[in-house]
Each structure stands twice: as structure tokens, then as C-alpha cells.
Amino acid sequence: MPNITLPDGSVRSYDSPVTALDIAADISEGLRDSTLGARINGTLCDATQPIAEDAEVTLITARKGEKESHPDALMLIRHSCAHVMAEAIQRIKPSAQLVYGPPLETGFYYDIAFDSNSPLSSDEFEAIEKEMKSIIDEDRSFTRYELPNDEGLQKLESEGSKYKIDNAQRAIEGGADTLTWYATGTPNEHWEDLCRGPHVPSTGKIGAFKLQSIASSYWHGDADSDSLTRVYGIAFVHKKQLKQHLKLLEEAKKRDHRVLGKKLDLFHIDEQVGQGLLLWTPNGATVRQELQTFISEELRKQDYSQVFTPHIGKLDLYRTSGHYPYYQESQYPPLIDPEQLGRLADEGCSCADLSNLMKDGDIEGYLLKPMNCPHHIRIYANGQHSYRDLPIRLAEFGTVYRWEQSGEIGGMTRVRGFTQDDAHLFCTEEQVAGEIIGCLNLVNIIFNTLGMDNFKVRVGLRDVDSDKYVGDPANWDKAEQACRDAAETLGVPWSEEQGEAAFYGPKIDFIVNDVLGRPWQLGTVQVDYNLPERFDLSYIGSDGKHHRPVMIHRAPFGSMERFIGVLIEHFAGAFPTWLAPEQVRVLAISEKSNDYAHHVRNTLKAAGIRTSVDTSDERIQAKIRNGADAKIPWLVVVGPRDAEASNVSVRMRGIMDDLGAVSLEQFTSAIQSEIQTRGETSALATCFPDVEKPQ
RNA sequence: GCCGCCGUAGCUCAGUGGUAGAGCGCACCCUUGGUAAGGGUGAGGUCACGGGUUCAAAUCCCGUCGGUGGCUCCA
């Protein structure tokens, strides 16, 4: 008979099998009401699951008043809400076939196959939500029942849902002994769904929900398979949480780099120029330029050599590198030289012929470069290198072009032309570990300066059972260990993933989430044994013989486009002074102070500070508001009083009040110093030591 | 590429068969104001583009382009 150990270590003994609900009721009536499920020996289960053996049980509860609910509670509620939604949808569209409806950290969805002549539109959300509301109001129990595999399959076949049959078959292949259903109410009487569970005790436990969006998905994630409709929703324990969540989403939207990019005029994407082709407007270009200067300074410290290479290269170069044959779908088609094109035309070559010639590689021409490495490799290969010269580090803000699928393109984070902060290191086998550490140092410096500590690190290792990898396994072992060691030096959480290495070497990736929670890979450091081989690179060793160098590809930011997109969101558009496009704006109190305002502006400008002046006919209140709206770090108000004393009255972004007056001279040098040290010194602390730093 | 939604002034959006609108911004005028929106006047639109239906289309239908949310992809 079961002895139940609760998280506090207390043990309760029962004469017969009990459920989590029984245990909760034993403790208190209120606890019973708030119990949604249980972790039984660590596994999330229904609260109604009978426990016959000794077990460790954690009750999963949710109280109406709580600010945040336990993730398990939300999972249960969301999974259950997916069922309620599916039932409601099937009431409205009986021909809809259910496929798969899991909970997510951010909500839930249900993949549904609709009749092609009766698709679902978000206009119908209101009607569906109304049905859901009534199902929840009925507070019907989630009732689990099981059938033996063969009997269950028979049932599904008689119902004729190929998707559910498939789910069942997969469950059986995965080792399931029985198939389980959940009825929302009484089996055979109420709606039910083949489902592994677990669920909340009854529909009434779903306190608040909202349907969010409609999207399409592929069956089994296979683009060649059936196209399904995915309906997204969100559910919480109570309405306040839902409201709070929706408010957060609203706030997140304001931080979206696409919204801020427009508002602050950082970049523009123009239909007439092309999809996924970014135009950096002056403000955005300033941010990028500052960042590139910063990186370049660090690269110089680390003995990198700057190079420049063109945007195109001969097709044969990319045949040697392997990019052209293997990654054709991701490239713009080759550029064909005019003579060859004319000759093909004379020969009566059709578009289809041309396409085939391109596909087969029977064509000469140039490729818009998808990567910078071949060009850098040719720089290395151009001369003979002694082991004494290594490592050679060639760096370039190299612009590459890739044919991304149209549906993927958006904002700054996924574009068709972008500039990598690229570099290729050519080194000896022994130098690999040290060079990787060096790359990560750089990442550390940059991310620290920017205050970005919210990135994840993923170390991609080879799958030892596979033979697709090039290079000596012993070297792989060393390189993989070097990657792990280097990742450790960053002091942020990192994971290693087997089979995630490139075929040519292990790698370290940096991943950051955007405001909408979508992950983006930024930088990467990759060890490469392959390209030196393909290009037959060598260096002369101390033994006087030729040796193969190892290459490291590294782009710690990934691309300027994606990185700055993420950076805009990181700062919510409020860039630190050294990065801000407009660093100081001088606000003249009235026309009488315009001359002094211009003098202040010119003084700051002469000190290298990006400064503008507002001498418009607005009142000072409006000028302050406009300046704050533009997220300018420093506003200085100047009137007759300030002119008299050669002062400026300072406002800092993030502080509601006027900080008071300081001399123009002091302000100028304090701002200058803050910019030059990239925020290590603080103009606020220098000029106003008693004022606390905002945030 | 696939599916849903969307495309109206520089920006944010209202307008759902019958004379194209608002707020912000912009220009000009008034105002000369000391710390988060002073007032007035005005300019600005081939309603993304191309076809179709209709007496009549921003509005309905088809296609294209672009945006967006997902899916798939991302060397």
C-alpha cells in the first residue's frame, strides 16, 4: 500500500491506491481545488492518476491570486485548453481533422486539417472563443481511458482520421503498451481525443485564454507532405495573468527593431531595391560604423590583418571550395559574362538549357559571394608561409549574398545581403586551442561592453558514429576539447550538441533571442580541416617540409545586420552615448538663446560629439519631449542664464528631472571621455556625482 | 517556397459599392516661452501594382509585388 513522500519530506501512508487529488483533499479542501496535476516520481501526470506503489509526489497547483504560475501548471492548462479549442473548432467545422496539439512555453497550438473549401479564418476566432467559453463554463471532467493497441487502432480506423491513426502508430512504434484517450466529460458521450495527456481535472480549471494567430505547418514538418492549419492560443490560470501577458507582448512590440528602425530612422528596406536588401540610413549607419570601429580596434590588438575583397568571384573558385556545387539553392544564380552569354544565345540556348547548364556546373561565370572564405584563402595561398608566420589572421567586414526563401526574409535579422564581421585564421594544429580562446576573448570584450549577457553558447560536436566528417579523428578530439574549454571561459551557460558540428570541423555558436522570443544565431567560431585540403594550402614547418594549416572561421557578431537588429532590441533603441546616432541635442529656451545654442553645439561638435540643435518655435517643454522621444542620451537646455555663465542645463535620458547646470567645458570633456571609453567613465558621475544612475 | 492575415498621406491608423478622412509629422504665420505636446493656417493620396465584375470599386473577384505570423530552410 502506497507511502507517499511529499516534497517537504513528510510521508503519508494509504491503505489503497490514491490520486493526487485525494492527497490534496487530505491536506485541505483549498489545496484540492487548486490541484491541477502532479509530478509522480518526477513525471508530470493527471491529478486523477491512481498511485498504487510508494512514490514521491509533488502536487502541481495554481491559485487564482498568484502572480506567476508554476510552469507545470501552465503546461497542464495549455494542453487542456488546446483540447477545448479543438472541440470548439470541430463544433463549428465538423469536417476538421485533428492532427497534433501540444502545449508550449509560450502557449499552445493545434494542427488541424481543414476541408479545402472550408478553411479557417481568424475572423472565426470570436465564435470559437465563445464555444470554448461555454465548454469551460460546463466544467466537464477530463476523463482518461485506455484501449489495447489493436482495439484502439480499430477504433481510429472506424473513425477514419489518418492523422490520428498515424499518431497512434507512432506511439506504438515508440513502445506504447496501450493507447489513451481523453474525453472532455464522459467517454462515448462527450468530445474526445487520442492523447497522451496529462490534463487538468476539468475544463473549469482553465481560467483565461485567448486565440492568437493562425499559421500553416507541414505534417511531420515535411514540406512535401500535407499542409495543415496551425491555430495558436494562450491560456493562464486567471485573467490577470493573461492581461499581464498581453501587455508584455504589446511592450515587446514597441521594442521590435522593425518598429524602432522606422521610428528612429535607423534603416529602410525598399520595395524598389529588393526584398531582404537593407538600406542603412544615416542614423543606423552611424551605429554600425561605431561598432565596426570598436571591433576593428580590438582586432588590431589581437594582431589581425585587415583585408578587402570583392563581392564576386569566379565560379571555379566556388567549385573548389564546394560552395557552388553543394549550396546552389542558397545562392543567387551565377553572373555570366557578356561574351559567353552572347555565344550561348547564338547557339540558340533556351532558358531551360541555361538553367541546366548552371545546375550541372557546365558554365563559366562569376558568383555573388555567399561566403568570404575562398577570397581570404586565395590571399593566404598567394605566398609561401613559414610556421614562423602563423597564425595569420585575415579580417574583413565582408558582404555576402544568399538566396533566402522569400517567406523567411524580414527586418534586419534575415536578409539576402549582409556583412559579416568575418575573419579566417590560418594556424598550425597546435595553435588551434589558443586561437579559439582568442576568438572567445573578443566575444567577451564586445558583449561585455554592450552589456549583453543574455546569449547562449552552443558547442557543436561531431557524431562519433558517423563517417561524414573530414580530418583526423585525433585532431577532432583536440579541437572539440578546445571548443569546450573556450566556451567555459565565457562564464555563460553553454551546451554541447552531438552531431551539430559542420562536416569540416567543430564549432561554437552564439544565440540570442529577439523581443518576440525567437532565437537567432549570431556569431560562430568554426574549426575547419576541409578547406585547407580542398585548396591544398600549406606552410613550411621547422622540418623544412610542407604541412597543412588548420583554418578557423570566426564571425563573433555573425552579421552587422542581424547583430544590430538584435542590438536595437537589446537597448530598446536607447543606445549608450558612444553608439547613439545623435549624442547631444541642444535645446534653446527661446530665440534669444539661439546664438548661444549654436555656440554650444559647435563646441561639442568640435570635440567630436554628434550634436544637433533645436531652435524651432516650440516651447522648451515640447523640445524636451521630442528629444526624449528620439531617445537622445543627453539634452542640454540653454537660456540666457546659461549663456551668461557659459553653462548648460543637463537632462539625461532615463531621468525625469533637470539635473542642473554645469559648465560647458566640463560637460564637453565628460561626454567626450564617456564616448572615448565606450561607457567606462560616466559623464553623469563626473558632472553630477550625487545623482544615481538610472535603471 | 507553403498557409493565414495585411497593404489608404512621411508615420500610426479609420473608412467594407456612391464626392478620400483623423492624429502625429511637414511648411508658413502668431507666440519669445526655464524643463515631457502653446495656437492658427496650409500643403500633402493613381487608396501597392495589373486585370476583371459593376451604371459606379479604396471597398467585390483573379493575378503580381511587398509586409507580417507561423511552417520548412538557414553552409
PDB file of C-alpha atoms in Angstrom, chain A residues 226-427:
ATOM      1  CA  ASP A 226       0.052  17.708 -46.215  1.00  0.00           C
ATOM      2  CA  SER A 227      -0.271  21.347 -45.362  1.00  0.00           C
ATOM      3  CA  LEU A 228      -2.030  21.843 -42.046  1.00  0.00           C
ATOM      4  CA  THR A 229      -3.547  24.834 -40.326  1.00  0.00           C
ATOM      5  CA  ARG A 230      -1.965  25.664 -37.008  1.00  0.00           C
ATOM      6  CA  VAL A 231      -4.065  27.649 -34.580  1.00  0.00           C
ATOM      7  CA  TYR A 232      -2.116  29.324 -31.792  1.00  0.00           C
ATOM      8  CA  GLY A 233      -3.540  30.273 -28.429  1.00  0.00           C
ATOM      9  CA  ILE A 234      -2.505  31.115 -24.907  1.00  0.00           C
ATOM     10  CA  ALA A 235      -4.007  30.149 -21.571  1.00  0.00           C
ATOM     11  CA  PHE A 236      -3.444  31.076 -17.956  1.00  0.00           C
ATOM     12  CA  VAL A 237      -4.715  30.306 -14.510  1.00  0.00           C
ATOM     13  CA  HIS A 238      -6.527  33.608 -14.254  1.00  0.00           C
ATOM     14  CA  LYS A 239      -7.459  36.650 -16.292  1.00  0.00           C
ATOM     15  CA  LYS A 240      -4.980  38.990 -14.658  1.00  0.00           C
ATOM     16  CA  GLN A 241      -2.093  36.853 -15.852  1.00  0.00           C
ATOM     17  CA  LEU A 242      -3.480  36.849 -19.373  1.00  0.00           C
ATOM     18  CA  LYS A 243      -3.869  40.594 -19.288  1.00  0.00           C
ATOM     19  CA  GLN A 244      -0.341  40.977 -17.988  1.00  0.00           C
ATOM     20  CA  HIS A 245       0.958  38.677 -20.720  1.00  0.00           C
ATOM     21  CA  LEU A 246      -0.830  40.598 -23.462  1.00  0.00           C
ATOM     22  CA  LYS A 247       0.568  43.814 -22.052  1.00  0.00           C
ATOM     23  CA  LEU A 248       4.079  42.384 -22.157  1.00  0.00           C
ATOM     24  CA  LEU A 249       3.534  41.400 -25.779  1.00  0.00           C
ATOM     25  CA  GLU A 250       2.485  44.963 -26.533  1.00  0.00           C
ATOM     26  CA  GLU A 251       5.593  46.288 -24.813  1.00  0.00           C
ATOM     27  CA  ALA A 252       7.755  43.825 -26.715  1.00  0.00           C
ATOM     28  CA  LYS A 253       6.292  45.056 -29.984  1.00  0.00           C
ATOM     29  CA  LYS A 254       7.451  48.560 -29.159  1.00  0.00           C
ATOM     30  CA  ARG A 255      10.988  47.243 -28.799  1.00  0.00           C
ATOM     31  CA  ASP A 256      10.828  45.383 -32.087  1.00  0.00           C
ATOM     32  CA  HIS A 257      13.771  46.538 -34.201  1.00  0.00           C
ATOM     33  CA  ARG A 258      11.494  46.923 -37.212  1.00  0.00           C
ATOM     34  CA  VAL A 259       9.296  49.362 -35.306  1.00  0.00           C
ATOM     35  CA  LEU A 260      12.225  51.233 -33.759  1.00  0.00           C
ATOM     36  CA  GLY A 261      14.103  51.157 -37.038  1.00  0.00           C
ATOM     37  CA  LYS A 262      11.323  53.212 -38.568  1.00  0.00           C
ATOM     38  CA  LYS A 263      10.743  55.466 -35.610  1.00  0.00           C
ATOM     39  CA  LEU A 264      14.403  56.289 -35.102  1.00  0.00           C
ATOM     40  CA  ASP A 265      15.177  56.131 -38.819  1.00  0.00           C
ATOM     41  CA  LEU A 266      17.907  53.529 -38.491  1.00  0.00           C
ATOM     42  CA  PHE A 267      17.370  51.550 -41.673  1.00  0.00           C
ATOM     43  CA  HIS A 268      14.999  51.189 -44.563  1.00  0.00           C
ATOM     44  CA  ILE A 269      14.001  48.318 -46.769  1.00  0.00           C
ATOM     45  CA  ASP A 270      12.773  49.496 -50.112  1.00  0.00           C
ATOM     46  CA  GLU A 271      10.488  47.593 -52.403  1.00  0.00           C
ATOM     47  CA  GLN A 272      12.185  49.074 -55.398  1.00  0.00           C
ATOM     48  CA  VAL A 273      15.618  47.958 -54.251  1.00  0.00           C
ATOM     49  CA  GLY A 274      14.529  44.462 -53.341  1.00  0.00           C
ATOM     50  CA  GLN A 275      13.323  42.133 -50.657  1.00  0.00           C
ATOM     51  CA  GLY A 276      15.864  41.438 -47.947  1.00  0.00           C
ATOM     52  CA  LEU A 277      18.230  44.155 -49.120  1.00  0.00           C
ATOM     53  CA  LEU A 278      18.901  46.573 -46.335  1.00  0.00           C
ATOM     54  CA  LEU A 279      19.485  50.281 -46.770  1.00  0.00           C
ATOM     55  CA  TRP A 280      21.393  51.734 -43.829  1.00  0.00           C
ATOM     56  CA  THR A 281      20.138  55.255 -43.281  1.00  0.00           C
ATOM     57  CA  PRO A 282      22.496  57.812 -41.652  1.00  0.00           C
ATOM     58  CA  ASN A 283      21.426  57.003 -38.087  1.00  0.00           C
ATOM     59  CA  GLY A 284      21.792  53.262 -38.475  1.00  0.00           C
ATOM     60  CA  ALA A 285      24.994  53.699 -40.432  1.00  0.00           C
ATOM     61  CA  THR A 286      26.433  55.663 -37.507  1.00  0.00           C
ATOM     62  CA  VAL A 287      25.682  52.848 -35.089  1.00  0.00           C
ATOM     63  CA  ARG A 288      27.202  50.335 -37.463  1.00  0.00           C
ATOM     64  CA  GLN A 289      30.251  52.466 -38.084  1.00  0.00           C
ATOM     65  CA  GLU A 290      30.889  52.902 -34.357  1.00  0.00           C
ATOM     66  CA  LEU A 291      30.552  49.195 -33.794  1.00  0.00           C
ATOM     67  CA  GLN A 292      32.873  48.358 -36.658  1.00  0.00           C
ATOM     68  CA  THR A 293      35.436  50.820 -35.357  1.00  0.00           C
ATOM     69  CA  PHE A 294      35.205  49.196 -31.958  1.00  0.00           C
ATOM     70  CA  ILE A 295      35.675  45.708 -33.381  1.00  0.00           C
ATOM     71  CA  SER A 296      38.498  46.845 -35.610  1.00  0.00           C
ATOM     72  CA  GLU A 297      40.343  48.307 -32.634  1.00  0.00           C
ATOM     73  CA  GLU A 298      40.051  45.026 -30.795  1.00  0.00           C
ATOM     74  CA  LEU A 299      41.174  43.102 -33.861  1.00  0.00           C
ATOM     75  CA  ARG A 300      44.268  45.242 -34.165  1.00  0.00           C
ATOM     76  CA  LYS A 301      45.079  44.480 -30.531  1.00  0.00           C
ATOM     77  CA  GLN A 302      44.836  40.798 -31.369  1.00  0.00           C
ATOM     78  CA  ASP A 303      47.142  41.049 -34.393  1.00  0.00           C
ATOM     79  CA  TYR A 304      44.551  40.603 -37.071  1.00  0.00           C
ATOM     80  CA  SER A 305      45.291  41.934 -40.553  1.00  0.00           C
ATOM     81  CA  GLN A 306      42.569  43.843 -42.325  1.00  0.00           C
ATOM     82  CA  VAL A 307      41.869  42.851 -45.934  1.00  0.00           C
ATOM     83  CA  PHE A 308      39.325  43.860 -48.551  1.00  0.00           C
ATOM     84  CA  THR A 309      37.962  41.539 -51.210  1.00  0.00           C
ATOM     85  CA  PRO A 310      35.421  41.993 -53.994  1.00  0.00           C
ATOM     86  CA  HIS A 311      31.768  40.940 -53.928  1.00  0.00           C
ATOM     87  CA  ILE A 312      32.099  38.400 -56.711  1.00  0.00           C
ATOM     88  CA  GLY A 313      34.480  35.644 -57.652  1.00  0.00           C
ATOM     89  CA  LYS A 314      34.858  33.121 -60.448  1.00  0.00           C
ATOM     90  CA  LEU A 315      32.599  30.113 -60.353  1.00  0.00           C
ATOM     91  CA  ASP A 316      35.582  27.812 -60.382  1.00  0.00           C
ATOM     92  CA  LEU A 317      36.715  29.266 -57.073  1.00  0.00           C
ATOM     93  CA  TYR A 318      33.427  28.133 -55.559  1.00  0.00           C
ATOM     94  CA  ARG A 319      33.676  24.763 -57.251  1.00  0.00           C
ATOM     95  CA  THR A 320      36.989  24.301 -55.473  1.00  0.00           C
ATOM     96  CA  SER A 321      35.546  25.453 -52.157  1.00  0.00           C
ATOM     97  CA  GLY A 322      32.470  23.311 -52.697  1.00  0.00           C
ATOM     98  CA  HIS A 323      30.020  26.147 -52.196  1.00  0.00           C
ATOM     99  CA  TYR A 324      28.783  26.182 -55.758  1.00  0.00           C
ATOM    100  CA  PRO A 325      28.013  22.501 -56.185  1.00  0.00           C
ATOM    101  CA  TYR A 326      26.665  21.926 -52.679  1.00  0.00           C
ATOM    102  CA  TYR A 327      24.777  25.058 -51.761  1.00  0.00           C
ATOM    103  CA  GLN A 328      23.303  26.183 -55.034  1.00  0.00           C
ATOM    104  CA  GLU A 329      19.763  26.671 -53.694  1.00  0.00           C
ATOM    105  CA  SER A 330      21.055  29.285 -51.271  1.00  0.00           C
ATOM    106  CA  GLN A 331      22.825  31.342 -53.890  1.00  0.00           C
ATOM    107  CA  TYR A 332      21.880  33.887 -56.462  1.00  0.00           C
ATOM    108  CA  PRO A 333      22.398  32.249 -59.861  1.00  0.00           C
ATOM    109  CA  PRO A 334      25.787  32.831 -61.484  1.00  0.00           C
ATOM    110  CA  LEU A 335      26.587  36.040 -63.308  1.00  0.00           C
ATOM    111  CA  ILE A 336      27.514  35.178 -66.861  1.00  0.00           C
ATOM    112  CA  ASP A 337      29.998  37.293 -68.722  1.00  0.00           C
ATOM    113  CA  PRO A 338      28.594  39.063 -71.790  1.00  0.00           C
ATOM    114  CA  GLU A 339      30.699  37.177 -74.340  1.00  0.00           C
ATOM    115  CA  GLN A 340      29.658  33.791 -73.081  1.00  0.00           C
ATOM    116  CA  LEU A 341      26.046  34.867 -72.850  1.00  0.00           C
ATOM    117  CA  GLY A 342      26.176  36.117 -76.444  1.00  0.00           C
ATOM    118  CA  ARG A 343      27.718  32.844 -77.614  1.00  0.00           C
ATOM    119  CA  LEU A 344      25.033  30.808 -75.838  1.00  0.00           C
ATOM    120  CA  ALA A 345      22.367  32.991 -77.425  1.00  0.00           C
ATOM    121  CA  ASP A 346      23.900  32.465 -80.873  1.00  0.00           C
ATOM    122  CA  GLU A 347      23.843  28.737 -80.257  1.00  0.00           C
ATOM    123  CA  GLY A 348      20.107  29.014 -79.577  1.00  0.00           C
ATOM    124  CA  CYS A 349      20.434  28.133 -75.912  1.00  0.00           C
ATOM    125  CA  SER A 350      16.991  28.229 -74.271  1.00  0.00           C
ATOM    126  CA  CYS A 351      16.249  29.291 -70.735  1.00  0.00           C
ATOM    127  CA  ALA A 352      15.799  25.646 -69.843  1.00  0.00           C
ATOM    128  CA  ASP A 353      19.190  24.819 -71.384  1.00  0.00           C
ATOM    129  CA  LEU A 354      20.784  27.666 -69.493  1.00  0.00           C
ATOM    130  CA  SER A 355      19.227  26.537 -66.263  1.00  0.00           C
ATOM    131  CA  ASN A 356      20.542  23.016 -66.790  1.00  0.00           C
ATOM    132  CA  LEU A 357      23.991  24.263 -67.690  1.00  0.00           C
ATOM    133  CA  MET A 358      24.020  26.188 -64.440  1.00  0.00           C
ATOM    134  CA  LYS A 359      22.797  23.258 -62.454  1.00  0.00           C
ATOM    135  CA  ASP A 360      25.359  20.917 -63.979  1.00  0.00           C
ATOM    136  CA  GLY A 361      28.072  23.466 -63.491  1.00  0.00           C
ATOM    137  CA  ASP A 362      28.857  23.467 -67.235  1.00  0.00           C
ATOM    138  CA  ILE A 363      29.024  27.183 -67.309  1.00  0.00           C
ATOM    139  CA  GLU A 364      31.643  29.739 -66.604  1.00  0.00           C
ATOM    140  CA  GLY A 365      30.911  32.955 -64.856  1.00  0.00           C
ATOM    141  CA  TYR A 366      31.011  34.688 -61.550  1.00  0.00           C
ATOM    142  CA  LEU A 367      29.215  34.139 -58.316  1.00  0.00           C
ATOM    143  CA  LEU A 368      27.972  36.795 -55.941  1.00  0.00           C
ATOM    144  CA  LYS A 369      29.906  35.521 -52.983  1.00  0.00           C
ATOM    145  CA  PRO A 370      27.916  33.527 -50.444  1.00  0.00           C
ATOM    146  CA  MET A 371      30.924  33.418 -48.125  1.00  0.00           C
ATOM    147  CA  ASN A 372      34.208  35.227 -47.755  1.00  0.00           C
ATOM    148  CA  CYS A 373      36.467  32.276 -47.064  1.00  0.00           C
ATOM    149  CA  PRO A 374      37.526  31.475 -50.636  1.00  0.00           C
ATOM    150  CA  HIS A 375      38.775  35.002 -51.181  1.00  0.00           C
ATOM    151  CA  HIS A 376      40.696  35.001 -47.925  1.00  0.00           C
ATOM    152  CA  ILE A 377      42.115  31.602 -48.719  1.00  0.00           C
ATOM    153  CA  ARG A 378      43.436  32.899 -52.019  1.00  0.00           C
ATOM    154  CA  ILE A 379      45.147  35.711 -50.154  1.00  0.00           C
ATOM    155  CA  TYR A 380      46.854  33.123 -47.964  1.00  0.00           C
ATOM    156  CA  ALA A 381      47.673  30.915 -50.922  1.00  0.00           C
ATOM    157  CA  ASN A 382      49.221  33.823 -52.759  1.00  0.00           C
ATOM    158  CA  GLY A 383      52.509  33.483 -50.909  1.00  0.00           C
ATOM    159  CA  GLN A 384      54.609  30.911 -49.161  1.00  0.00           C
ATOM    160  CA  HIS A 385      54.271  30.787 -45.406  1.00  0.00           C
ATOM    161  CA  SER A 386      56.634  29.619 -42.750  1.00  0.00           C
ATOM    162  CA  TYR A 387      55.402  28.174 -39.493  1.00  0.00           C
ATOM    163  CA  ARG A 388      57.025  31.295 -38.026  1.00  0.00           C
ATOM    164  CA  ASP A 389      54.374  33.424 -39.781  1.00  0.00           C
ATOM    165  CA  LEU A 390      51.450  31.567 -38.278  1.00  0.00           C
ATOM    166  CA  PRO A 391      48.866  32.231 -37.162  1.00  0.00           C
ATOM    167  CA  ILE A 392      47.819  34.506 -39.977  1.00  0.00           C
ATOM    168  CA  ARG A 393      44.549  36.266 -39.206  1.00  0.00           C
ATOM    169  CA  LEU A 394      42.738  37.902 -42.107  1.00  0.00           C
ATOM    170  CA  ALA A 395      39.767  40.043 -41.170  1.00  0.00           C
ATOM    171  CA  GLU A 396      37.189  41.764 -43.315  1.00  0.00           C
ATOM    172  CA  PHE A 397      33.726  43.194 -42.891  1.00  0.00           C
ATOM    173  CA  GLY A 398      32.786  41.063 -45.848  1.00  0.00           C
ATOM    174  CA  THR A 399      29.467  41.427 -47.585  1.00  0.00           C
ATOM    175  CA  VAL A 400      27.866  38.218 -48.797  1.00  0.00           C
ATOM    176  CA  TYR A 401      24.671  37.423 -50.656  1.00  0.00           C
ATOM    177  CA  ARG A 402      22.446  34.450 -50.164  1.00  0.00           C
ATOM    178  CA  TRP A 403      19.194  33.460 -51.777  1.00  0.00           C
ATOM    179  CA  GLU A 404      16.994  33.085 -48.721  1.00  0.00           C
ATOM    180  CA  GLN A 405      13.449  31.823 -49.196  1.00  0.00           C
ATOM    181  CA  SER A 406      11.058  34.717 -49.613  1.00  0.00           C
ATOM    182  CA  GLY A 407       8.929  33.665 -46.656  1.00  0.00           C
ATOM    183  CA  GLU A 408      11.905  33.800 -44.333  1.00  0.00           C
ATOM    184  CA  ILE A 409      13.065  37.303 -45.030  1.00  0.00           C
ATOM    185  CA  GLY A 410      12.256  40.035 -42.584  1.00  0.00           C
ATOM    186  CA  GLY A 411      13.627  43.085 -40.818  1.00  0.00           C
ATOM    187  CA  MET A 412      17.353  43.113 -40.187  1.00  0.00           C
ATOM    188  CA  THR A 413      17.574  39.608 -38.836  1.00  0.00           C
ATOM    189  CA  ARG A 414      17.057  37.669 -42.056  1.00  0.00           C
ATOM    190  CA  VAL A 415      18.221  39.371 -45.208  1.00  0.00           C
ATOM    191  CA  ARG A 416      19.656  38.450 -48.576  1.00  0.00           C
ATOM    192  CA  GLY A 417      22.728  40.647 -48.474  1.00  0.00           C
ATOM    193  CA  PHE A 418      24.677  41.079 -45.282  1.00  0.00           C
ATOM    194  CA  THR A 419      28.061  41.970 -43.933  1.00  0.00           C
ATOM    195  CA  GLN A 420      29.834  39.510 -41.717  1.00  0.00           C
ATOM    196  CA  ASP A 421      32.448  40.600 -39.229  1.00  0.00           C
ATOM    197  CA  ASP A 422      34.428  37.826 -40.755  1.00  0.00           C
ATOM    198  CA  ALA A 423      37.938  36.586 -40.263  1.00  0.00           C
ATOM    199  CA  HIS A 424      39.863  33.485 -41.192  1.00  0.00           C
ATOM    200  CA  LEU A 425      42.728  32.281 -39.087  1.00  0.00           C
ATOM    201  CA  PHE A 426      45.351  30.033 -40.621  1.00  0.00           C
ATOM    202  CA  CYS A 427      47.288  28.205 -37.970  1.00  0.00           C
TER     203      CYS A 427
END
